[in-house]
Coordinates of C-alpha atoms and ligand atoms in Angstrom, one line a residue:
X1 CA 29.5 47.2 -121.7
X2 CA 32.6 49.4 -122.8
X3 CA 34.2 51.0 -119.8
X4 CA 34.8 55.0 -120.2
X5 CA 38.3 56.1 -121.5
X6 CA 39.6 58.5 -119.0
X7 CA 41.9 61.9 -119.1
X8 CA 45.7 61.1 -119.1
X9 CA 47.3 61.4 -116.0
X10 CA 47.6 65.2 -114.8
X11 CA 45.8 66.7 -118.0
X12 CA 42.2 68.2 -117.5
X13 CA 39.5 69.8 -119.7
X14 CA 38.9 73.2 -118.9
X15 CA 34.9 73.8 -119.6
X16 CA 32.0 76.1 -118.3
X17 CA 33.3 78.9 -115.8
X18 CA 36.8 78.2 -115.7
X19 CA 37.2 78.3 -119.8
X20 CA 35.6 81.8 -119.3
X21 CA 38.5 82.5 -116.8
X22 CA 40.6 81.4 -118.9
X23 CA 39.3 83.4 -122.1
X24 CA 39.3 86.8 -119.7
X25 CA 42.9 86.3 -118.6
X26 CA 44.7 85.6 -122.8
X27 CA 42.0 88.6 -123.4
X28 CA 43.5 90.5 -120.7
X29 CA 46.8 89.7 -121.3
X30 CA 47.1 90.7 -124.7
X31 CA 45.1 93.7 -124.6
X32 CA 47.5 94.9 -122.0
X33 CA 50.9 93.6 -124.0
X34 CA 49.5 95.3 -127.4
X35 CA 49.3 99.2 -125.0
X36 CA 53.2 98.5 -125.3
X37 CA 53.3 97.4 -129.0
X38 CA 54.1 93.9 -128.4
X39 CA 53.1 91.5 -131.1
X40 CA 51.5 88.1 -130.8
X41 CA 52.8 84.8 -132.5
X42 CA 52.4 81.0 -131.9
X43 CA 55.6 79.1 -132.2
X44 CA 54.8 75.0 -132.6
X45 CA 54.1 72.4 -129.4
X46 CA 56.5 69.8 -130.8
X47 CA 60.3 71.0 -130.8
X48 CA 63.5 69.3 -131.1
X49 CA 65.0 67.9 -127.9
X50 CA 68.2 69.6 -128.5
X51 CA 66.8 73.1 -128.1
X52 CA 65.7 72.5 -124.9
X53 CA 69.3 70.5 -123.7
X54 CA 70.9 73.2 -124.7
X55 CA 68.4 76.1 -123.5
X56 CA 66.9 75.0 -120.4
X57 CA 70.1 72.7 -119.5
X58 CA 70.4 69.0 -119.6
X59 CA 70.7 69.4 -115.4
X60 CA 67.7 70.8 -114.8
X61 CA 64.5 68.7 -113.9
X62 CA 62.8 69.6 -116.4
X63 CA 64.8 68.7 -119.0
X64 CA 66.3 65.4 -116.7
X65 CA 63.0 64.4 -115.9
X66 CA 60.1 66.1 -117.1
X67 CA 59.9 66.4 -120.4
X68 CA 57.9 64.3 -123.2
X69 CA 60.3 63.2 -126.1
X70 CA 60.1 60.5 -128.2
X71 CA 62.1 59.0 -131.4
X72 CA 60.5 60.2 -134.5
X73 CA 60.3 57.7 -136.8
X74 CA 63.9 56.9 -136.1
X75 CA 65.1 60.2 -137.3
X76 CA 65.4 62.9 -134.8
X77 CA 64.4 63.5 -131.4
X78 CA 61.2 65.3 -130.7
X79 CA 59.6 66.8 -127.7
X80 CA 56.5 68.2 -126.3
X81 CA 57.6 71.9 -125.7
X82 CA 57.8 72.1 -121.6
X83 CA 58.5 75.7 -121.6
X84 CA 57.8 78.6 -124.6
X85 CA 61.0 81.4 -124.3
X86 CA 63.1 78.5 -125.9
X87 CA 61.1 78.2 -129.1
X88 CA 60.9 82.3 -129.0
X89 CA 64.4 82.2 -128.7
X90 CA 64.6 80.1 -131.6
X91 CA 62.3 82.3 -133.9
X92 CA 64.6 85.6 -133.0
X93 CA 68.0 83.2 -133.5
X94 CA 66.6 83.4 -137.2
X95 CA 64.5 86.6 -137.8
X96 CA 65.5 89.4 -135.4
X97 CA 66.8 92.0 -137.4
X98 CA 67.1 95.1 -135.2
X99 CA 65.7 97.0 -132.4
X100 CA 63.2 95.3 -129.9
X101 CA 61.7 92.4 -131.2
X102 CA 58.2 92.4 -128.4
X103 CA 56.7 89.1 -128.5
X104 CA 53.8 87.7 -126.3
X105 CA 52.2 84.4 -127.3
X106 CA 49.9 81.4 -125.1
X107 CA 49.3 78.0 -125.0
X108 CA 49.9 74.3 -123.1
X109 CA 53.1 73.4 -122.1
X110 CA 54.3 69.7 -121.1
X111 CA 56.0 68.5 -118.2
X112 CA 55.9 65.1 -116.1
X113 CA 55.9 66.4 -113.3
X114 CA 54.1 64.4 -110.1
X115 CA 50.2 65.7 -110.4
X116 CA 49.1 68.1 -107.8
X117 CA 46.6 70.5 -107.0
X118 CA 48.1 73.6 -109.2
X119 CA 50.3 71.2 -111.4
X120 CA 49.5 69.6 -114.6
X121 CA 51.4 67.3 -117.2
X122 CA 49.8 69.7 -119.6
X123 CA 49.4 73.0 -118.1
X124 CA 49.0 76.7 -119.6
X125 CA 51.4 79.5 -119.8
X126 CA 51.1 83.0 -121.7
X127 CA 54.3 84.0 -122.0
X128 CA 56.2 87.7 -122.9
X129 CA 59.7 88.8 -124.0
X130 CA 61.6 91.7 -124.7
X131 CA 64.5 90.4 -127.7
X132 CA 67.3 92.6 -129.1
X133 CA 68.5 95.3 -126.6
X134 CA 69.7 95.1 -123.0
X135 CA 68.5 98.1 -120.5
X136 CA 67.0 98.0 -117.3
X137 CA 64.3 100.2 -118.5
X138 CA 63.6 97.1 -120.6
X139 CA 63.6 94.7 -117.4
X140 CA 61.1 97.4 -115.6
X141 CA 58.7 97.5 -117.9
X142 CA 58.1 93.6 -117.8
X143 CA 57.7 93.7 -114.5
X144 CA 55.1 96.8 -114.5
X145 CA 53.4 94.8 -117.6
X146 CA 53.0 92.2 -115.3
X147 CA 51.6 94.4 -112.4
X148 CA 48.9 96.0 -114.8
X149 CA 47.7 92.4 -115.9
X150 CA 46.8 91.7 -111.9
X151 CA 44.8 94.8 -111.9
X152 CA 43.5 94.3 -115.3
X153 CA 42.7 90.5 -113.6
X154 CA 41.4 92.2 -110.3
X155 CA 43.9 90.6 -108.2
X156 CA 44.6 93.3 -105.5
X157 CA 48.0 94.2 -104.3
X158 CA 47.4 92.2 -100.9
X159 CA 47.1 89.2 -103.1
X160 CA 50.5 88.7 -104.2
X161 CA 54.5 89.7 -103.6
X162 CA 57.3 90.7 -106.2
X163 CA 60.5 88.8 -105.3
X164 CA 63.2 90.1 -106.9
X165 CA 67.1 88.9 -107.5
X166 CA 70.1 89.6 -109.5
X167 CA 72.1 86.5 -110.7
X168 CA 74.6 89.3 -112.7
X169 CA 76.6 88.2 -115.5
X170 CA 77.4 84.8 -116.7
X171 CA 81.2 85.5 -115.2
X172 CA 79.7 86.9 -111.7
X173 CA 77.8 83.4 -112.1
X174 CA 80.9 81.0 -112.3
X175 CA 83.5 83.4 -109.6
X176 CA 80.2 82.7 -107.3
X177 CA 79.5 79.7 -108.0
X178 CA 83.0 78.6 -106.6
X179 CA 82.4 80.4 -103.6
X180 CA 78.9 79.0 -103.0
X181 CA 80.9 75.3 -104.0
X182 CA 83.3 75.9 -101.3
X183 CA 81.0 76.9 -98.2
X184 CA 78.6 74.5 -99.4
X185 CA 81.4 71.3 -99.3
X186 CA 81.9 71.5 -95.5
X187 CA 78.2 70.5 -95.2
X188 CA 78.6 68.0 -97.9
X189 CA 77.4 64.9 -95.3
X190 CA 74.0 67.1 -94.7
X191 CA 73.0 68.0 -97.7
X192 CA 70.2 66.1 -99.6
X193 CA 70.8 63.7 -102.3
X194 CA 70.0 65.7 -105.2
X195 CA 72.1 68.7 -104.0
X196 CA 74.9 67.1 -103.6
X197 CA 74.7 66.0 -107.3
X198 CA 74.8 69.2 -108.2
X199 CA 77.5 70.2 -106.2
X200 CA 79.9 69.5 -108.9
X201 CA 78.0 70.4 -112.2
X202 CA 75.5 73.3 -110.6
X203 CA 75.9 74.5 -107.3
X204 CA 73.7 77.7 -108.1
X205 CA 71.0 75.2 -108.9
X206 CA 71.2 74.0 -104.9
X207 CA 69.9 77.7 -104.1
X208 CA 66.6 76.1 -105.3
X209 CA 66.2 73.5 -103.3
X210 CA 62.9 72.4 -101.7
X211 CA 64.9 70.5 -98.8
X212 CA 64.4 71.7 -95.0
X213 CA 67.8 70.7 -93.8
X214 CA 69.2 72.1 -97.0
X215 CA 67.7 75.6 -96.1
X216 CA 69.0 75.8 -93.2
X217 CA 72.5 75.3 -94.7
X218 CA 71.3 77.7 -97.4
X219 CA 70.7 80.7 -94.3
X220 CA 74.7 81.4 -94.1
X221 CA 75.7 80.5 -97.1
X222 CA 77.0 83.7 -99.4
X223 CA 74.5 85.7 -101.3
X224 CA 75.1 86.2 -104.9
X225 CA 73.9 90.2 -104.2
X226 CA 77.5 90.7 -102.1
X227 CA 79.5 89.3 -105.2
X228 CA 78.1 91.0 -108.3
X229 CA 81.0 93.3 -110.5
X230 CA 80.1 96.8 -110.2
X231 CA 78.6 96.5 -113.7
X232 CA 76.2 94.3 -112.4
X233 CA 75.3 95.9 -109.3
X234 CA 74.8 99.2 -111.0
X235 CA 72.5 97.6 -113.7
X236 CA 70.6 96.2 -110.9
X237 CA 70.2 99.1 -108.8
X238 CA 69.0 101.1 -112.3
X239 CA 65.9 98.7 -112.5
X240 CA 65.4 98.4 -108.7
X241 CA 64.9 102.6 -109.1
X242 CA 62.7 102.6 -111.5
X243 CA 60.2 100.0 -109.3
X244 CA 60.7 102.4 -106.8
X245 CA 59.5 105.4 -109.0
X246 CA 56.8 103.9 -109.8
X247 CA 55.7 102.4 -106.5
X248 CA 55.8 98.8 -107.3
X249 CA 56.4 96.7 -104.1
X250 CA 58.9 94.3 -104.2
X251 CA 61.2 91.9 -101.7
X252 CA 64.6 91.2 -102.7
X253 CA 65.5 87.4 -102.3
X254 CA 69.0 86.5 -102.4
X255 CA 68.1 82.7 -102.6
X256 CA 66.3 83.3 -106.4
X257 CA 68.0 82.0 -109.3
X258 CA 64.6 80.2 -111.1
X259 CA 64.9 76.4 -111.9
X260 CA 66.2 76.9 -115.8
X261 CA 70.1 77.8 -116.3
X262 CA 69.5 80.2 -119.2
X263 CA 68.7 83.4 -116.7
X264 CA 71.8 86.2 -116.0
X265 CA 70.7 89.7 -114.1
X266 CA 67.1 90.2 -113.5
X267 CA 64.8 87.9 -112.0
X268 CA 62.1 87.8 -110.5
X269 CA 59.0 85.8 -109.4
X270 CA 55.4 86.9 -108.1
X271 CA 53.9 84.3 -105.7
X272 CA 50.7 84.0 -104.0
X273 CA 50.6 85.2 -100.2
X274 CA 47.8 82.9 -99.8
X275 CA 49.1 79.9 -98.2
X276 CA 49.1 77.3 -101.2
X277 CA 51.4 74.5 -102.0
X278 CA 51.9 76.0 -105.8
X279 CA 52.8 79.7 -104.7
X280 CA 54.2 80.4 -108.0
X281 CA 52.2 82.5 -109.9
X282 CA 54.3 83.9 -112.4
X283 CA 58.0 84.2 -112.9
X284 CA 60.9 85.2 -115.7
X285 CA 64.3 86.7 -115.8
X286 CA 66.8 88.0 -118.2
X287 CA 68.7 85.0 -120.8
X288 CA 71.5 87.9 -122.3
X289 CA 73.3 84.0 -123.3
X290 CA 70.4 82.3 -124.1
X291 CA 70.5 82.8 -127.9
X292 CA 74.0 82.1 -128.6
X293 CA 73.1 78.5 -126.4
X294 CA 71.1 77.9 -129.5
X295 CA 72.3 79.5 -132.5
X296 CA 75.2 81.8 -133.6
X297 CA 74.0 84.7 -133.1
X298 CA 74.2 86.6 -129.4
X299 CA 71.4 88.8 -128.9
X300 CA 70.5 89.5 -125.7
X301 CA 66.1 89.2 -124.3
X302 CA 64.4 89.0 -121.1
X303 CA 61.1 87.5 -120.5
X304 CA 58.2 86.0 -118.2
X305 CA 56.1 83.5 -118.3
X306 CA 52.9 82.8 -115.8
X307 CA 50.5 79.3 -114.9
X308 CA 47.0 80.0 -116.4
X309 CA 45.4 77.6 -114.4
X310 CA 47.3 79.0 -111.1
X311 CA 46.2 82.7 -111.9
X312 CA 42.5 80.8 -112.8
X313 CA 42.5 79.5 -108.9
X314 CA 43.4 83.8 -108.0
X315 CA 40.9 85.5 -110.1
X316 CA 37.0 85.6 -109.8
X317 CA 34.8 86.5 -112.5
X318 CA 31.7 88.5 -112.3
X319 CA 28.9 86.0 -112.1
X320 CA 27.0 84.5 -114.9
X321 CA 23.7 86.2 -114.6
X322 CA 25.0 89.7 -115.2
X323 CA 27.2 88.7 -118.5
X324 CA 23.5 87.5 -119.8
X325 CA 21.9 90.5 -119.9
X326 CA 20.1 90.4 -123.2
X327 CA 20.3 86.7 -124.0
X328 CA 17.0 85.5 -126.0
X329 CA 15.5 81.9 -125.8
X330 CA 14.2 81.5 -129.4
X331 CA 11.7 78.9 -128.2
X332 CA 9.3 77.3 -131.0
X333 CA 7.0 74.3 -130.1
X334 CA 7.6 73.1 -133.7
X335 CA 10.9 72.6 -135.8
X336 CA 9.0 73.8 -138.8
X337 CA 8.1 77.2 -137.5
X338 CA 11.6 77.8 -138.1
X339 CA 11.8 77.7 -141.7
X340 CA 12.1 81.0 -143.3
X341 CA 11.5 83.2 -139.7
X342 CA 12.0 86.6 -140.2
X343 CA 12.7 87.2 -136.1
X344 CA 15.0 84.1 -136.5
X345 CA 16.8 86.2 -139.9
X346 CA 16.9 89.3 -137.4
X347 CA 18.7 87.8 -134.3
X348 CA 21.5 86.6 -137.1
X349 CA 21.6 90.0 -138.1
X350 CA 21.8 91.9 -135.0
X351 CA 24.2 89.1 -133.4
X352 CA 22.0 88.2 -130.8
X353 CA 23.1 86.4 -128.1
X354 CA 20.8 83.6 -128.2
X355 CA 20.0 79.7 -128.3
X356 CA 17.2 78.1 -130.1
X357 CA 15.0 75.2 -128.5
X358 CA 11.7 73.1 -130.3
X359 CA 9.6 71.2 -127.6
X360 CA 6.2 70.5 -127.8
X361 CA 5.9 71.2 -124.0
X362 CA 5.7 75.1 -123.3
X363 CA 6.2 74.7 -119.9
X364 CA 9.4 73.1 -120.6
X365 CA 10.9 75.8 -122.6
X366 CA 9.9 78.4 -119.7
X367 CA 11.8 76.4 -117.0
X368 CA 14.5 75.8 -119.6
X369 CA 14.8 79.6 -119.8
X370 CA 15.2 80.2 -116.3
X371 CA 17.6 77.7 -115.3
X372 CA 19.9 79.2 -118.0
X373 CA 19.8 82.6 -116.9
X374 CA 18.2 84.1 -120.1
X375 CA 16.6 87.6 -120.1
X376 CA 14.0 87.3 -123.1
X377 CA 11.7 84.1 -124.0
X378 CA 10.9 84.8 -127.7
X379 CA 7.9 82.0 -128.2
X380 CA 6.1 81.0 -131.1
X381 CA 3.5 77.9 -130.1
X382 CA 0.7 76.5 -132.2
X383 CA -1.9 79.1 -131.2
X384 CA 0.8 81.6 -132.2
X385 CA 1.5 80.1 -135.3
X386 CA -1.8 79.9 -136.7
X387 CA -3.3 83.4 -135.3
X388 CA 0.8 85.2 -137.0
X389 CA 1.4 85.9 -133.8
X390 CA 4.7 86.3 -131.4
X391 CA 4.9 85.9 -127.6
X392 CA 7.7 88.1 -126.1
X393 CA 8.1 87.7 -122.4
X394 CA 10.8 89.8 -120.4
X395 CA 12.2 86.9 -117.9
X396 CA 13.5 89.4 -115.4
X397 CA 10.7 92.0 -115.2
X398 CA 8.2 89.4 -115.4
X399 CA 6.5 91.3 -118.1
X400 CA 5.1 90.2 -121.5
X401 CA 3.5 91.0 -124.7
X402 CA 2.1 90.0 -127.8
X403 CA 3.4 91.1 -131.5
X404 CA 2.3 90.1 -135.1
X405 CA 5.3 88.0 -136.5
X406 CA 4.8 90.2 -139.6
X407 CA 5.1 93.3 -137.7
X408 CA 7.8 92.6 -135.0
X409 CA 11.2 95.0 -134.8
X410 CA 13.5 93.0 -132.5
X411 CA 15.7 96.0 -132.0
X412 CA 13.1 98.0 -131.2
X413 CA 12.2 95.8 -128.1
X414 CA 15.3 94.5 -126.8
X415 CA 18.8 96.7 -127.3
Ligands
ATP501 P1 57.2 75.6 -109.8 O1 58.3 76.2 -108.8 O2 55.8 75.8 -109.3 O3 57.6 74.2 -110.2 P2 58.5 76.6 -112.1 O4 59.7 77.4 -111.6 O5 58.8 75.2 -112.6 O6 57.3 76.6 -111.1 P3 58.4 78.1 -114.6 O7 59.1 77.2 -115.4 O8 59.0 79.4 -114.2 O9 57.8 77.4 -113.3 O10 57.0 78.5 -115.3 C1 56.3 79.7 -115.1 C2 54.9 79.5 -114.4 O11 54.2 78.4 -115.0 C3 55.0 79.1 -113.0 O12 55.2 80.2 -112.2 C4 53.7 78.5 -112.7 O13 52.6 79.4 -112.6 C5 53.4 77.8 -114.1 N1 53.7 76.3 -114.0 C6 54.9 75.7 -114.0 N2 54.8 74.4 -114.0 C7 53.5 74.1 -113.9 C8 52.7 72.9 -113.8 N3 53.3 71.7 -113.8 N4 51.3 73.0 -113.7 C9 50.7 74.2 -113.7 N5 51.4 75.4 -113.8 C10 52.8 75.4 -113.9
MG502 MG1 58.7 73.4 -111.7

């Protein structure tokens, strides 16, 4: 006996109700997105390695740890795209010409991370950004795009929180950066292992840290908010009015600063209030740097990105039985009767939603329509066949009646 080939490790097929999650929320999504005139595009899985280095930042985990990347036949190092802004950022390095270049696109994304309940190897992300101009009017409406897609989704308000941070400019970065370096070094014995790697090469990155005793350390430290140039501060408060204005709640976290290195101003995350490991619904941030990382061109974007599968788990989906209103079992009791069937020719025609099914057993074609939640059993059996007859039987009234095949108007019994 051969033994079953299973998934890989921390990938899953998504099938039956949660595909039809997943189908709601990219319909969602870019219905929403295309209100604002964004565009859609699909950018490839497999990237180079160096545009992730150089975007994302060879320090960060995912780029340290996580990511997929292999020798292409000796020639150039590939990789399995963990993220999407960097391959967006990629496409505007060569083809943004002016303006606003609005992009929103989906698909899986790969990172080897340590499988959990809400995180994958091969998760899903749909992702949007603003490319081309930098204005806090810019930054709000990504933030209110996200907002409309929970409603859209029918996630209420008590579902989720907006944090909200400003990391300010690449040069506010660095002057607090030393700061955070120096209060940071007199606690250098009790910080954890992987912070005080960073110490040296990233101290901002520390603000992320997972570590208890490193929170606690964290509590006093200084907050980037008290050391932002007035520039900054007033760019800030510009997009922090306009959430106001339009009454979208949010929480400002000091502590912020997203696990990538490519994010300056803005940033923000929206988390699940319910109490789950993976809290992290979806998150983004302004990358004013991130294109001249890459390319030689400096053109400023923002952008967020959100887990499918972690706004699957938040969502529910009207149930089946309801979606099904008008579905027809085409049952015949022999494959023959379906040659040349002009009720057959008509469901085509009007796009029925339907299934055929050929068993011998009648009884088995009725229990076969209930189980699958269909409204209408259209049935042609031998007696049917040789009297020209049709049998149509409403499934949900219980009602049913008899029609000459010759006669029958499908669209005049079922709409
Ligand atoms: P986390 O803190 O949960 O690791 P992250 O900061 O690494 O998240 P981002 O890189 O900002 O995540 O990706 C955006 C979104 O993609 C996250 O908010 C989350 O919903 C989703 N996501 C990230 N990693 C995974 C994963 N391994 N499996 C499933 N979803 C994920
Ligand atoms: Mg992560």
């Amino acid at each position: 006996m051969k033994n079953n080939i299973n998934l890989v490790k921390g990938t899953h097929d998504i099938y039956g109700a949660e595909m039809e999650k997943f189908e709601f929320i990219i319909e969602s999504f870019y219905s929403v997105c295309k209100k604002f005139n964004f565009q859609s595009i699909q950018t490839p899985i497999i990237e180079q390695q160096e545009l992730f280095s150089r975007a994302v930042g060879e320090q960060t985990d995912i780029v340290s740890k996580e990511m997929y990347s292999f020798l292409d036949k000796g020639e150039i190092n590939i990789c399995l795209r963990p993220e999407a802004t960097s391959g967006l950022a990629r496409f505007a390095a060569s083809n943004y010409q002016s303006g606003l270049m609005k992009l929103v696109t989906h698909g899986p994304m790969f990172r080897r991370e340590r499988p959990q309940k809400g995180r994958y190897r091969q998760f899903h992300q749909i992702n949007i950004e603003t490319i081309g101009e930098k204005s806090p009017y810019i930054d709000f409406e990504l933030i209110l795009l996200a907002g409309l897609l929970f409603n859209e989704l029918g996630v209420s308000k008590n579902k989720y929180k907006l944090l909200l941070n400003s990391l300010g400019s690449k040069e506010d970065q660095l002057s607090y950066s030393k700061l955070l370096k120096k209060y940071l070094s007199d606690f250098k014995n009790q910080l954890s292992e992987t912070s005080i790697s960073r110490l040296d090469k990233n101290p901002l990155r520390i603000l992320d840290s997972k570590d208890p005793e490193d929170n606690e350390i964290l509590k006093n430290a200084p907050k980037i908010s008290e050391h932002l140039s007035t520039e900054s501060k007033n760019y800030f408060e510009q997009v922090k009015k306009l959430l106001n204005s339009n009454e979208i709640e949010f929480i400002e976290e000091p502590k912020l600063v997203r696990g990538l290195d490519y994010y300056s101003h803005t940033a923000f995350e929206f988390q699940t209030i319910e109490d789950k490991r993976q809290n992290a619904i979806l998150a983004g941030g302004r990358y004013d740097k991130l294109i001249s990382m890459i390319s030689s061109r400096d053109i400023p974007g923002i952008g967020w990105a959100a887990g499918l599968e972690r706004l699957m788990d938040l969502i529910t989906i009207e149930d089946e039985k309801s979606k099904s209103k008008n579905k027809i079992l085409f049952a015949v009791q022999d494959e023959t009767y379906l040659i040349n069937n002009r009720i057959l020719k008509q469901i085509y025609n009007f796009k029925y939603n339907h299934e055929v099914r050929v068993n011998k057993n009648i009884k088995k074609l009725f229990s076969y329509a209930d189980k699958n939640n269909f409204s209408f059993i259209i049935l042609i059996g031998e007696e049917e066949i040789n009297s020209n007859k049709i049998i149509l039987k409403d499934l949900k009234n219980k009602s049913q009646q008899t029609f000459e095949i010759s006669k029958f108007e499908l669209k005049n019994e079922i709409r």
